[in-house]
PDB file of C-alpha atoms in Angstrom:
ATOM      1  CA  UNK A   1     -19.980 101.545 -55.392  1.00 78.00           C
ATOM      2  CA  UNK A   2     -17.846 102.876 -58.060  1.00 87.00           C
ATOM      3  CA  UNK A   3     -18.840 105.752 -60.521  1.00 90.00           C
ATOM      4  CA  UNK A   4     -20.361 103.596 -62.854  1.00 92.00           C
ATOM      5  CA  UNK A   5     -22.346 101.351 -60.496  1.00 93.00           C
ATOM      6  CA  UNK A   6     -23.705 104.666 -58.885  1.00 94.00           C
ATOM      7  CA  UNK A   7     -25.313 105.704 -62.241  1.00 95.00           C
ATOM      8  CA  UNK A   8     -26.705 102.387 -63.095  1.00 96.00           C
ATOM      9  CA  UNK A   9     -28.588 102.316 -59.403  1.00 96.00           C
ATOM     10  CA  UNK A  10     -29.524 105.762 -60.143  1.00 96.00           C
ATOM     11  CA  UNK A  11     -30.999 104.725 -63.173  1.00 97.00           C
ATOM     12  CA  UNK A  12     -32.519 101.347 -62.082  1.00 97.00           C
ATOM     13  CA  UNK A  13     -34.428 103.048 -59.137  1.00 97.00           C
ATOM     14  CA  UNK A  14     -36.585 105.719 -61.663  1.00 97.00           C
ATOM     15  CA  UNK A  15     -37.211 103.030 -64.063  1.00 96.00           C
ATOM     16  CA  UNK A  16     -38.501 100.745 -61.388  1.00 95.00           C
ATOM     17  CA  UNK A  17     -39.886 103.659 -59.434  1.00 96.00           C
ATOM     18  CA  UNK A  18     -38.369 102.535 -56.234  1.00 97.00           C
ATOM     19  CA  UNK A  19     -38.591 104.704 -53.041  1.00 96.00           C
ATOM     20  CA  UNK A  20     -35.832 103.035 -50.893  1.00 97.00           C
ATOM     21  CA  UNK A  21     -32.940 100.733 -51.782  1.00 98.00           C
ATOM     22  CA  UNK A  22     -31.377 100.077 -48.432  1.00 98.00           C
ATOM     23  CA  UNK A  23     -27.322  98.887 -49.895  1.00 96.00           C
ATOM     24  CA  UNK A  24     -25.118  96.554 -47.722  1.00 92.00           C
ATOM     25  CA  UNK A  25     -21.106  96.078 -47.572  1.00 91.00           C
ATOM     26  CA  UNK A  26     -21.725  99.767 -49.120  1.00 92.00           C
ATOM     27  CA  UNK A  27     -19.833 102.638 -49.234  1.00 93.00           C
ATOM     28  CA  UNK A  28     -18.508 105.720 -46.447  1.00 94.00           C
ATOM     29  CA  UNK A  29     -18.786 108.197 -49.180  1.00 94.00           C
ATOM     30  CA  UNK A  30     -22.217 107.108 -50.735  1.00 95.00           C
ATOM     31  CA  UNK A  31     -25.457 108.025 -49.971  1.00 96.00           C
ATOM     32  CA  UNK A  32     -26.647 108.127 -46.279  1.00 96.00           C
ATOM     33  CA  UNK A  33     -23.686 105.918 -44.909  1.00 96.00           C
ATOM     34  CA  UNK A  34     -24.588 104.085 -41.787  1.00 96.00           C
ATOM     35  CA  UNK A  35     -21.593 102.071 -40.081  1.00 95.00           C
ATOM     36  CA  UNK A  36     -22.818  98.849 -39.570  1.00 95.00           C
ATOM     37  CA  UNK A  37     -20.935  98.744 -35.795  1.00 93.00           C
ATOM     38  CA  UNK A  38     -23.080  98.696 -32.454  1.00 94.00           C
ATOM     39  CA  UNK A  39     -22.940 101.992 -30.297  1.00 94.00           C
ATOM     40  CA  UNK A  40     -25.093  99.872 -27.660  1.00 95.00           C
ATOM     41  CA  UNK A  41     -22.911  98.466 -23.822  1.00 92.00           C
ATOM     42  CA  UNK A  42     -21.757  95.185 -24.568  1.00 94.00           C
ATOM     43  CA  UNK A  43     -20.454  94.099 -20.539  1.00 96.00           C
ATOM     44  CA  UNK A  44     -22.976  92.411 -18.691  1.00 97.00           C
ATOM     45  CA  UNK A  45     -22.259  94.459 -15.591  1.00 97.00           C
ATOM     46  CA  UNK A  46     -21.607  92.319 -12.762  1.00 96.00           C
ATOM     47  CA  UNK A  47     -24.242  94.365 -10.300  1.00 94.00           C
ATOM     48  CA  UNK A  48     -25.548  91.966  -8.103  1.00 88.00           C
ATOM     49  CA  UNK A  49     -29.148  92.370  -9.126  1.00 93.00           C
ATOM     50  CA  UNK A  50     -29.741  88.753  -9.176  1.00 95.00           C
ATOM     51  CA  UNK A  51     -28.149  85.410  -7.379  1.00 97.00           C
ATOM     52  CA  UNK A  52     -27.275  84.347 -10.880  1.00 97.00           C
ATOM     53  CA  UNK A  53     -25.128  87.392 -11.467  1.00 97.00           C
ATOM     54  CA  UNK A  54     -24.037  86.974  -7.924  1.00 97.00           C
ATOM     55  CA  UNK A  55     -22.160  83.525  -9.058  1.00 97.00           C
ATOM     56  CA  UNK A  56     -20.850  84.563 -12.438  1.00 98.00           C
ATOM     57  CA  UNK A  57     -19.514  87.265 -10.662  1.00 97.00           C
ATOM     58  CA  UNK A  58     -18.032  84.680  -7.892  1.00 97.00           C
ATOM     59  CA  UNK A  59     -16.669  82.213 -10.730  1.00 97.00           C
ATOM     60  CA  UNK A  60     -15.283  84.806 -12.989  1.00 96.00           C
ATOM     61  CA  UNK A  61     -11.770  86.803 -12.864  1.00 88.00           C
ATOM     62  CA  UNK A  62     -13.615  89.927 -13.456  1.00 92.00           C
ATOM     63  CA  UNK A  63     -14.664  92.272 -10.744  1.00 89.00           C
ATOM     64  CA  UNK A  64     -16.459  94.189 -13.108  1.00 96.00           C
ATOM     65  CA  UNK A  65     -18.249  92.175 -15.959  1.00 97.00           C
ATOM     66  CA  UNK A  66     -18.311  89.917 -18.860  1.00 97.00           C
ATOM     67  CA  UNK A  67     -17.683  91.035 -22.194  1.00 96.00           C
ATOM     68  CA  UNK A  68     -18.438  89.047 -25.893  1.00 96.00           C
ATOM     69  CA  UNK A  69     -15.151  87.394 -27.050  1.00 92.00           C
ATOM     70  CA  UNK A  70     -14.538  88.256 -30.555  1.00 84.00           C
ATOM     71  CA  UNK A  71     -17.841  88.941 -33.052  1.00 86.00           C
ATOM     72  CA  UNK A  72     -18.398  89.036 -36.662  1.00 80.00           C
ATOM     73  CA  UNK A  73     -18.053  92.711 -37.551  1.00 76.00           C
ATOM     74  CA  UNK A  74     -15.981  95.127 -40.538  1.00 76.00           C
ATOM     75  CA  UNK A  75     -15.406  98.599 -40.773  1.00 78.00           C
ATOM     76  CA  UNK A  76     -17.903  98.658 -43.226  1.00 92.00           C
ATOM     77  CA  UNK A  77     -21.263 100.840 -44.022  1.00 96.00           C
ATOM     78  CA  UNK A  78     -25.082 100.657 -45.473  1.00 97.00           C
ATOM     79  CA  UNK A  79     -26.210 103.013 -47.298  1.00 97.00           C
ATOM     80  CA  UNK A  80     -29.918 104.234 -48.179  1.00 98.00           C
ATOM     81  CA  UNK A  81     -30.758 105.831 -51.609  1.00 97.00           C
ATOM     82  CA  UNK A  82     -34.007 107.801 -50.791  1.00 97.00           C
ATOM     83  CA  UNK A  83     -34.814 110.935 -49.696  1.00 95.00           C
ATOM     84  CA  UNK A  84     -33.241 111.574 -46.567  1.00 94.00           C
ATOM     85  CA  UNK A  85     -36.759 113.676 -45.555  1.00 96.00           C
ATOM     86  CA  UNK A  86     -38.819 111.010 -45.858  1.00 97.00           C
ATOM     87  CA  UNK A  87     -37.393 108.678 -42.602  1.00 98.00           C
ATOM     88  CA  UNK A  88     -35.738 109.299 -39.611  1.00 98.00           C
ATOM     89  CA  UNK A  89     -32.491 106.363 -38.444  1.00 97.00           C
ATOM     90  CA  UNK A  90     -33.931 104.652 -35.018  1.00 98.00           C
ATOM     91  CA  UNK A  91     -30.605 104.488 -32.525  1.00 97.00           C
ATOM     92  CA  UNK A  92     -29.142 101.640 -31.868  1.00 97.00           C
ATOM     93  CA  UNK A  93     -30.380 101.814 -28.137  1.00 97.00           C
ATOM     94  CA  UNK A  94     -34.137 101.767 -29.737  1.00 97.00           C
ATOM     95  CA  UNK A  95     -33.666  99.290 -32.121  1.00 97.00           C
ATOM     96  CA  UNK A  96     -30.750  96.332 -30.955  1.00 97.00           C
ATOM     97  CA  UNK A  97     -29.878  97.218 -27.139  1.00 98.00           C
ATOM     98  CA  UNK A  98     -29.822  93.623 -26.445  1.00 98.00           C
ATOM     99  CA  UNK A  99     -28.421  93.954 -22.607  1.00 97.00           C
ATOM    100  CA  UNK A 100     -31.814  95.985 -21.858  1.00 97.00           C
ATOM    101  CA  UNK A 101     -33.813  93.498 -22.886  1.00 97.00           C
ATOM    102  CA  UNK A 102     -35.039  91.537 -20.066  1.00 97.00           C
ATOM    103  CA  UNK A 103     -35.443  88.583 -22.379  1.00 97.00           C
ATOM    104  CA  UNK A 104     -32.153  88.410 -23.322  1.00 98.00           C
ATOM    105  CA  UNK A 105     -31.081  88.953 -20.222  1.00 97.00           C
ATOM    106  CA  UNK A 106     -32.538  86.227 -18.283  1.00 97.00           C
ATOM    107  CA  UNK A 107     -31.157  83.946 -22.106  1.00 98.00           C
ATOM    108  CA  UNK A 108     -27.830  84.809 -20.987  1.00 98.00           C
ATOM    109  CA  UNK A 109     -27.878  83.732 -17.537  1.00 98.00           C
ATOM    110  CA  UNK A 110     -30.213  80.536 -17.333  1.00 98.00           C
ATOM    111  CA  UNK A 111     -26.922  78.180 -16.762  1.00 97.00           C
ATOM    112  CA  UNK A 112     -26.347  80.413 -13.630  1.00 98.00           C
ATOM    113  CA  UNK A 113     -30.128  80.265 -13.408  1.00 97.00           C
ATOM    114  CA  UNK A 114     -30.220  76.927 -13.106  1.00 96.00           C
ATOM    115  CA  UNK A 115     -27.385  76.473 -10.194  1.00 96.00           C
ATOM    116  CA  UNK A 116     -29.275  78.878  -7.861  1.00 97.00           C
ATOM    117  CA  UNK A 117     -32.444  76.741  -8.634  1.00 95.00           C
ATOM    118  CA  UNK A 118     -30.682  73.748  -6.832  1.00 93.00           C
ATOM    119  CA  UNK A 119     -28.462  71.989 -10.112  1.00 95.00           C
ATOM    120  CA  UNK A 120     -25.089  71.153  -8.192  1.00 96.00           C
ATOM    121  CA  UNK A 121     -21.760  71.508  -9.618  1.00 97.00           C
ATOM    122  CA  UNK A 122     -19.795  68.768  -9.324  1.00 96.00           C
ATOM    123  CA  UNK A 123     -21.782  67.030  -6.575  1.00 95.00           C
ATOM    124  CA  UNK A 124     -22.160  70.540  -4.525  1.00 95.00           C
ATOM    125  CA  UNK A 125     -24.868  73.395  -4.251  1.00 96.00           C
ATOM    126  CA  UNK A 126     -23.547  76.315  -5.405  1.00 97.00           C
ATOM    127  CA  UNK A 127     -23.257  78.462  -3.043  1.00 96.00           C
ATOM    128  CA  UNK A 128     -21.770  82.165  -3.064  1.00 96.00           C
ATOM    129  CA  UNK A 129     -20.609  84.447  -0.024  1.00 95.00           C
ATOM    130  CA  UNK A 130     -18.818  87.546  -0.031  1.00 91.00           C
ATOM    131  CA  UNK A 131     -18.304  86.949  -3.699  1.00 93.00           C
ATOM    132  CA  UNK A 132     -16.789  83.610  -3.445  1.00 95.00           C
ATOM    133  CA  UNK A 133     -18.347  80.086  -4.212  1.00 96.00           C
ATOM    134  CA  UNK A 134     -18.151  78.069  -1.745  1.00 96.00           C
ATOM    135  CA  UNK A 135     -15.508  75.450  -1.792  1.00 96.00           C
ATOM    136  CA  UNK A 136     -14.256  76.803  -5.363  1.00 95.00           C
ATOM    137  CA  UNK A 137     -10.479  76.813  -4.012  1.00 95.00           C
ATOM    138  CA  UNK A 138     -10.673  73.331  -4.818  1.00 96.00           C
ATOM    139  CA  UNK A 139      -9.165  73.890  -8.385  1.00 96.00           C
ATOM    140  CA  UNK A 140     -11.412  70.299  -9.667  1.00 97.00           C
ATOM    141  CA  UNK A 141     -14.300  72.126  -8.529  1.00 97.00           C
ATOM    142  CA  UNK A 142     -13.343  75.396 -10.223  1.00 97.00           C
ATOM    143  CA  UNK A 143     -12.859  74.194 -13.283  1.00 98.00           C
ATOM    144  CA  UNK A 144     -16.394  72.127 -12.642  1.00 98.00           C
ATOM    145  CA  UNK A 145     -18.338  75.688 -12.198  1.00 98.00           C
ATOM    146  CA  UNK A 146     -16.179  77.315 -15.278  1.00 98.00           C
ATOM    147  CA  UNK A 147     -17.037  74.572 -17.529  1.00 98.00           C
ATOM    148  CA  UNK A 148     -20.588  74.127 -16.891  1.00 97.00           C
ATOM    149  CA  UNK A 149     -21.846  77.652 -15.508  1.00 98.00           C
ATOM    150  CA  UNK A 150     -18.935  80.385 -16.998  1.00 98.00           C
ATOM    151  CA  UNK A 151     -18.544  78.937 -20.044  1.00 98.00           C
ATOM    152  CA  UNK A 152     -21.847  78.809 -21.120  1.00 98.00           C
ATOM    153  CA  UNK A 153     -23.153  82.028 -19.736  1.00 98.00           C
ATOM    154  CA  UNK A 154     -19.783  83.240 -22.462  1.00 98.00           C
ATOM    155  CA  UNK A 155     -20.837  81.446 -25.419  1.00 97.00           C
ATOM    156  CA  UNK A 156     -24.169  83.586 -25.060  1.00 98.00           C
ATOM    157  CA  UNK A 157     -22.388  87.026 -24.549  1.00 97.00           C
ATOM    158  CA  UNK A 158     -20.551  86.253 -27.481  1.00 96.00           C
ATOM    159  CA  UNK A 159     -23.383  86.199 -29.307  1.00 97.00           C
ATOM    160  CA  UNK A 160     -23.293  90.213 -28.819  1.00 96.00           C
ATOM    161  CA  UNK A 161     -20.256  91.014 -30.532  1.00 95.00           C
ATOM    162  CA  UNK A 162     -21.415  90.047 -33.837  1.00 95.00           C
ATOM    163  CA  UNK A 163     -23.385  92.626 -36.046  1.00 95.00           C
ATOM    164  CA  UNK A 164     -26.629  93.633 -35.186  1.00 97.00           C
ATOM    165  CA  UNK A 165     -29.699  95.344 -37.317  1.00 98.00           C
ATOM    166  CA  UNK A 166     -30.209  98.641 -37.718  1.00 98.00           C
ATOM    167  CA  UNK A 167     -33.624 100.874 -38.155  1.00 98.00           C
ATOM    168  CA  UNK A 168     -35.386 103.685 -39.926  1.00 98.00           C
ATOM    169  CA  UNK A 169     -38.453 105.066 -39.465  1.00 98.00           C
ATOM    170  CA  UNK A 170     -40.541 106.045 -41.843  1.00 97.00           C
ATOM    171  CA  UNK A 171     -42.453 109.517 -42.001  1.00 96.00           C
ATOM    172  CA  UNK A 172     -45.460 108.848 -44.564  1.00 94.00           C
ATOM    173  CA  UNK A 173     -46.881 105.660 -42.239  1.00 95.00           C
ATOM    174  CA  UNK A 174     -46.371 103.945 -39.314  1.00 97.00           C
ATOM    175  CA  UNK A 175     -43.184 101.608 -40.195  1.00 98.00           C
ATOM    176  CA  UNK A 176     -40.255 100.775 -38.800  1.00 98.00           C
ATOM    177  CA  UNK A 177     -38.012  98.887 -41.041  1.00 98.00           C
ATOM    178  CA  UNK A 178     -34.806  97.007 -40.004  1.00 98.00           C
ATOM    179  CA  UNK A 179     -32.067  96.391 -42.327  1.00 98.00           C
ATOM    180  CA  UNK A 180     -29.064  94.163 -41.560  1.00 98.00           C
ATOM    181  CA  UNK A 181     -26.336  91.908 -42.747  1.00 97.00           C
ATOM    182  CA  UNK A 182     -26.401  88.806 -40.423  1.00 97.00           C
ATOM    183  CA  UNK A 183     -23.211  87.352 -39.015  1.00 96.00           C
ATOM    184  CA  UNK A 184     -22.101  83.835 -40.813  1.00 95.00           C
ATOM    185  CA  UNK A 185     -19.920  81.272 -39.974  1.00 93.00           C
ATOM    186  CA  UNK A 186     -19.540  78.097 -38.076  1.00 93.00           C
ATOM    187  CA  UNK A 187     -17.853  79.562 -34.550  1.00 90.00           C
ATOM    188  CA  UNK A 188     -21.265  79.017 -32.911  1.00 95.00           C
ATOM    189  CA  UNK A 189     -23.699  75.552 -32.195  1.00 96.00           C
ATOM    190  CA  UNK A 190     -27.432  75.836 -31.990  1.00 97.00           C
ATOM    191  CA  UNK A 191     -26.784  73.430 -28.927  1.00 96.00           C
ATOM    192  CA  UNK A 192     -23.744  76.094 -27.314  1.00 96.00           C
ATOM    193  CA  UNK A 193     -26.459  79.031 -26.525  1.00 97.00           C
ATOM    194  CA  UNK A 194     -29.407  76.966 -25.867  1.00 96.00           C
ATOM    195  CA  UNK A 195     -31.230  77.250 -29.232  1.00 97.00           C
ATOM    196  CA  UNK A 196     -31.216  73.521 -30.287  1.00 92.00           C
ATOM    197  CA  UNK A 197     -34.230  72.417 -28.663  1.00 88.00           C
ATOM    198  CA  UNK A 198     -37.623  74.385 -30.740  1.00 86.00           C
ATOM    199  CA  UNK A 199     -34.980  75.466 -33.543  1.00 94.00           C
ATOM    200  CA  UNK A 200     -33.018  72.107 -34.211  1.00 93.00           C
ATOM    201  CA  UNK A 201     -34.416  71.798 -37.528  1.00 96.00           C
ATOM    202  CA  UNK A 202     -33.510  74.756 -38.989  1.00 97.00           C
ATOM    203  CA  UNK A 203     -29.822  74.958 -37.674  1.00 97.00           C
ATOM    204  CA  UNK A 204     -28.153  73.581 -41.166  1.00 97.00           C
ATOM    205  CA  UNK A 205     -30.238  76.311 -43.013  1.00 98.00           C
ATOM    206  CA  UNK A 206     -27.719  78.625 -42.441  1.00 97.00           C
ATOM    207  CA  UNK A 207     -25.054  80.326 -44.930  1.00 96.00           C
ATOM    208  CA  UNK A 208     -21.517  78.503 -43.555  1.00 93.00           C
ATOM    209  CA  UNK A 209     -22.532  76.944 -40.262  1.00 96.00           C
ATOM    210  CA  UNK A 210     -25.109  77.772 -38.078  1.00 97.00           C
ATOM    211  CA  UNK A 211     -23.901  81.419 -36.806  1.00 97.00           C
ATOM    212  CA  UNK A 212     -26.350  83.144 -38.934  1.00 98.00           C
ATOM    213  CA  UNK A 213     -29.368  81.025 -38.087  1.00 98.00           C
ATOM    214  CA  UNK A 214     -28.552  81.574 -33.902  1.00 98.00           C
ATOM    215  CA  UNK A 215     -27.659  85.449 -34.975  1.00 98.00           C
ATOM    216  CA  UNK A 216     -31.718  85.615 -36.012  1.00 98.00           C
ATOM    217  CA  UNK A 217     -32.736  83.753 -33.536  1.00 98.00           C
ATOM    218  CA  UNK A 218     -31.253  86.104 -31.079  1.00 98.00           C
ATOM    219  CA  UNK A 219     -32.823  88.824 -32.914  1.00 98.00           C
ATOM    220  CA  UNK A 220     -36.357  87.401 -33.740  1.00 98.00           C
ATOM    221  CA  UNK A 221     -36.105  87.118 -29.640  1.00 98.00           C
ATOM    222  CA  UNK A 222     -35.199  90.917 -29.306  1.00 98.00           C
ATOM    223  CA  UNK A 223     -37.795  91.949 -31.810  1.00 98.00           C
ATOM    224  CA  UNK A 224     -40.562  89.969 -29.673  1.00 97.00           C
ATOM    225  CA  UNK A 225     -41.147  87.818 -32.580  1.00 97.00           C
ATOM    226  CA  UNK A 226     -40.876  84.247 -31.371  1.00 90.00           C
ATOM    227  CA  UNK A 227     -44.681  83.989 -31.431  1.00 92.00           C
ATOM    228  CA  UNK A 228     -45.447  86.360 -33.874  1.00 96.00           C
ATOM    229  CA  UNK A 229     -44.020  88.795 -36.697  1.00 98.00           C
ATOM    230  CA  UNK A 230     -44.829  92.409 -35.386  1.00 98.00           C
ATOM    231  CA  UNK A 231     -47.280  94.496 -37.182  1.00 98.00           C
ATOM    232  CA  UNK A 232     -45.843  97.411 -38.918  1.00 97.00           C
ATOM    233  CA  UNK A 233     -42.183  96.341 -39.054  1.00 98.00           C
ATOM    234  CA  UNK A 234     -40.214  94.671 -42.198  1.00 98.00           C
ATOM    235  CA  UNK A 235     -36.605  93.190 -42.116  1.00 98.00           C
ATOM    236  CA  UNK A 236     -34.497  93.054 -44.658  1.00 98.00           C
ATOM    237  CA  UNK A 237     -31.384  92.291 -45.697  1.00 97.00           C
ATOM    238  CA  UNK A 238     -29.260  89.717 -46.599  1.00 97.00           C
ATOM    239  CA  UNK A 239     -29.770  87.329 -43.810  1.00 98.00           C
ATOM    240  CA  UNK A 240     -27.621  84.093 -44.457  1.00 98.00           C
ATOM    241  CA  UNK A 241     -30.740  82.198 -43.810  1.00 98.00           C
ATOM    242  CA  UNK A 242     -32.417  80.449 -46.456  1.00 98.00           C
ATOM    243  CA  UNK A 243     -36.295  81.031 -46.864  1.00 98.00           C
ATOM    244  CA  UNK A 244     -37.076  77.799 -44.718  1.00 98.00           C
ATOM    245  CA  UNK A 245     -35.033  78.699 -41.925  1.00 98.00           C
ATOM    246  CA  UNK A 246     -36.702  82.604 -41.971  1.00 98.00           C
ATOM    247  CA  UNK A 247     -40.245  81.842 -41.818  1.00 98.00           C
ATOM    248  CA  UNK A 248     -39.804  79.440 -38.750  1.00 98.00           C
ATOM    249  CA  UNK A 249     -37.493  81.310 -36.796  1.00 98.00           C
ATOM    250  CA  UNK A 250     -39.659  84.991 -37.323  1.00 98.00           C
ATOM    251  CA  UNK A 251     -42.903  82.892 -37.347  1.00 98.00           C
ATOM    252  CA  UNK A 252     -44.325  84.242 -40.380  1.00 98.00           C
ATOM    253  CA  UNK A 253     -45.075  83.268 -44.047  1.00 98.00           C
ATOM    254  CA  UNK A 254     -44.692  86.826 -45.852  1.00 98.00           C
ATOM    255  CA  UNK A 255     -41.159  86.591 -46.292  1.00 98.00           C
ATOM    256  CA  UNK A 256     -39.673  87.083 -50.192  1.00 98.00           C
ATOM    257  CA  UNK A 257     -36.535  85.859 -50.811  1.00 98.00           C
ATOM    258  CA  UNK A 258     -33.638  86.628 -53.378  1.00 98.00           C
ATOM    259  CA  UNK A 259     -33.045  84.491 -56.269  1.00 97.00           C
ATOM    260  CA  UNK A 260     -29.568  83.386 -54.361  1.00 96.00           C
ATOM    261  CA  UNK A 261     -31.546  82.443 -51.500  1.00 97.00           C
ATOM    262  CA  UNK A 262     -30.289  83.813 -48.812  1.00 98.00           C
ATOM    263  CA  UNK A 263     -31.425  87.861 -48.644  1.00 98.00           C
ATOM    264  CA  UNK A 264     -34.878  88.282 -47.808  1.00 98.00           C
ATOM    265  CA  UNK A 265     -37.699  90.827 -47.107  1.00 98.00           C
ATOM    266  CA  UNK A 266     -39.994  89.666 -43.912  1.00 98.00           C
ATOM    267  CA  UNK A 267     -43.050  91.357 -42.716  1.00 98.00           C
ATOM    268  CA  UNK A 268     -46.221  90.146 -40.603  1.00 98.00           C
ATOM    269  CA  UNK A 269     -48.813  88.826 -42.983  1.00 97.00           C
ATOM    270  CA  UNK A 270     -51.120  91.683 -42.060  1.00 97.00           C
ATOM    271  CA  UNK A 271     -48.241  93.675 -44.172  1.00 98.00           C
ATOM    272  CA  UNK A 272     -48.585  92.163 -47.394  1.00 98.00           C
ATOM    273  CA  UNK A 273     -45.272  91.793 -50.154  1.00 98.00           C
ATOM    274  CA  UNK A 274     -44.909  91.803 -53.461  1.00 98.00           C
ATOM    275  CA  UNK A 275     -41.807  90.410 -55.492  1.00 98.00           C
ATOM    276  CA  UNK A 276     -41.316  92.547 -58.361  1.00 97.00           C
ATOM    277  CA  UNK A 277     -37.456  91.468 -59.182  1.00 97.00           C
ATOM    278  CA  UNK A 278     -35.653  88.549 -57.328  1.00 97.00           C
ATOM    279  CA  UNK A 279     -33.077  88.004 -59.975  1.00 97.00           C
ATOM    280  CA  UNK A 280     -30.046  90.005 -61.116  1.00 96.00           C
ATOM    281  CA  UNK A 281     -29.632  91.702 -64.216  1.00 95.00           C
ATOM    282  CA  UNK A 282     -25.723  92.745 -64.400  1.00 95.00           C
ATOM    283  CA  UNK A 283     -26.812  94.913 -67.708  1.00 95.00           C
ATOM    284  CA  UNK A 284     -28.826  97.109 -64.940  1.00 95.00           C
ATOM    285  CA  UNK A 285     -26.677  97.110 -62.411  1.00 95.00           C
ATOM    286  CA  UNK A 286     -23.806  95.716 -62.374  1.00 93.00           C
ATOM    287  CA  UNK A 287     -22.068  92.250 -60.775  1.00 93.00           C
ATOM    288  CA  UNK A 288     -22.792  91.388 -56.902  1.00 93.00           C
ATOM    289  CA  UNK A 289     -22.794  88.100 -55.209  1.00 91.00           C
ATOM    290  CA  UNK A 290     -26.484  88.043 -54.313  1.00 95.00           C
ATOM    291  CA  UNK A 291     -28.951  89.517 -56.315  1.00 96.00           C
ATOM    292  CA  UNK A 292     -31.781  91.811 -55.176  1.00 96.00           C
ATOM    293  CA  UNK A 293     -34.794  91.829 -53.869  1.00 97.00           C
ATOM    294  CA  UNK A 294     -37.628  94.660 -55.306  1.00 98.00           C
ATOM    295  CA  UNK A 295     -41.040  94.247 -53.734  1.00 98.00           C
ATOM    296  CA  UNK A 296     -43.978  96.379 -52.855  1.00 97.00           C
ATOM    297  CA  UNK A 297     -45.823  97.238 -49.413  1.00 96.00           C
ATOM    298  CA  UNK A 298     -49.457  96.807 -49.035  1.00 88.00           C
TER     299      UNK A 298
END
């Protein structure tokens, strides 16, 4: 976001009349800098709410919780060129609090879910008093309920340490747009955090492994939109999805798509959008790795 750059957006948004460019991998001194880092609780607090907290609780070495391990995240910001008048930011705890979710809740804890509903461990029921499992000094048996209860219930929380989307509202409609650049990489399977089975086809459709496709995934689960895009919401952003891999995991066909493939605009079809410019034009605005996307709202 040099100088330059700055004055060829400037000039590119009156010429194509744009009202918001939402910029990622931006800039801290730009224009309406957001920090793309999470302000929402990331410990799955070990509270004893439910018998399948009750034996991650047992199993792990934490009194207290479970944490992600690691995560896909810079010190970097978005920025959005607009008026700052004409939307108000949406906190992260209203837009990508995924530990108050119930749905991602229960997500994380089905391999604990499924031990209390009678799967045994090693040959045993799993069985937990005063915040021991039963029988667990048996260090085979330990290392049973780690590996096939612990482990995956931590390849899910990790899932929360990578980036997440952030939101605007704006104040001429009823809109809520999220903007995001999705996690990539290969540090996570489809198959590690339960996704494989209704997404298996889309899980090479992702930008350097299939981290990005399980990052929407968990998101298009947050935003309720497994069966349906929601009315009156767009994402955007440069995804690391291709087109393919968009429309099935956020179950709708209004999706445009960067020339590059892998930045897209998605919005329920009762939202209709318009491409105006998918390509880049480095006369207009300079060099970037993806190029952008321009469209129109119904």
């Amino acid at each position: 976001m040099s100088g330059p750059k700055r004055d060829l957006l400037t000039a590119y948004k009156l010429n194509k009349h744009i009202d918001f460019i939402f910029l990622q991998e931006g800039d801290a001194g730009f224009d309406n800098a957001t920090s793309e880092g999470n302000s929402t609780a990331k410990l799955l607090l070990f509270d004893r709410s439910s018998s399948a907290i009750e034996i991650v609780a047992a199993i792990s070495s934490s009194g207290v919780g479970l944490g992600p391990s690691g995560g896909v995240n810079r010190a970097a910001y978005y920025n959005i060129v607009a008026d700052a008048a004409q939307y108000a930011d949406v906190g992260d705890g209203a837009c990508s609090d995924y530990l108050a979710n119930p749905v991602i809740k229960t997500w994380i804890l089905v391999p604990a879910e499924a031990a209390v509903g009678g799967k045994r461990i090693d040959g045993k029921k799993v069985t937990v008093r005063r915040g021991t499992v039963e029988g667990s000094g048996d260090p085979n048996y330990k290392a049973a309920l780690v590996e096939e209860i612990l482990s995956p219930v931590q390849r899910r929380m990790n899932m929360l340490g990578h980036r997440r989307p952030k939101a605007v509202d704006l104040k001429a409609r009823t809109l809520r747009i999220f903007y995001w650049h999705a996690p990539l990489g290969s540090e996570t399977k489809l198959s590690e955090v339960g996704f494989s089975g209704s997404h298996s086809g889309v899980a090479k459709d992702g930008c350097g492994g299939e981290l990005a496709v399980a990052a929407n995934i968990l998101f298009a689960k947050h935003l309720g939109a497994e069966g349906a895009f929601p009315d009156n919401t767009i994402l955007l952003g440069d995804l690391n999805i291709n087109a393919k891999a968009a429309q099935a995991i956020y179950h709708t066909t209004n999706v445009v798509s960067s020339d590059d493939g892998w930045c897209h605009a998605i919005a329920n079809t009762s939202l209709p959008l318009t491409a105006e410019v998918t390509t880049l034009d480095q006369t207009a605005l300079g060099y970037s790795d993806h190029s952008p996307i321009v469209f129109t709202i119904a």
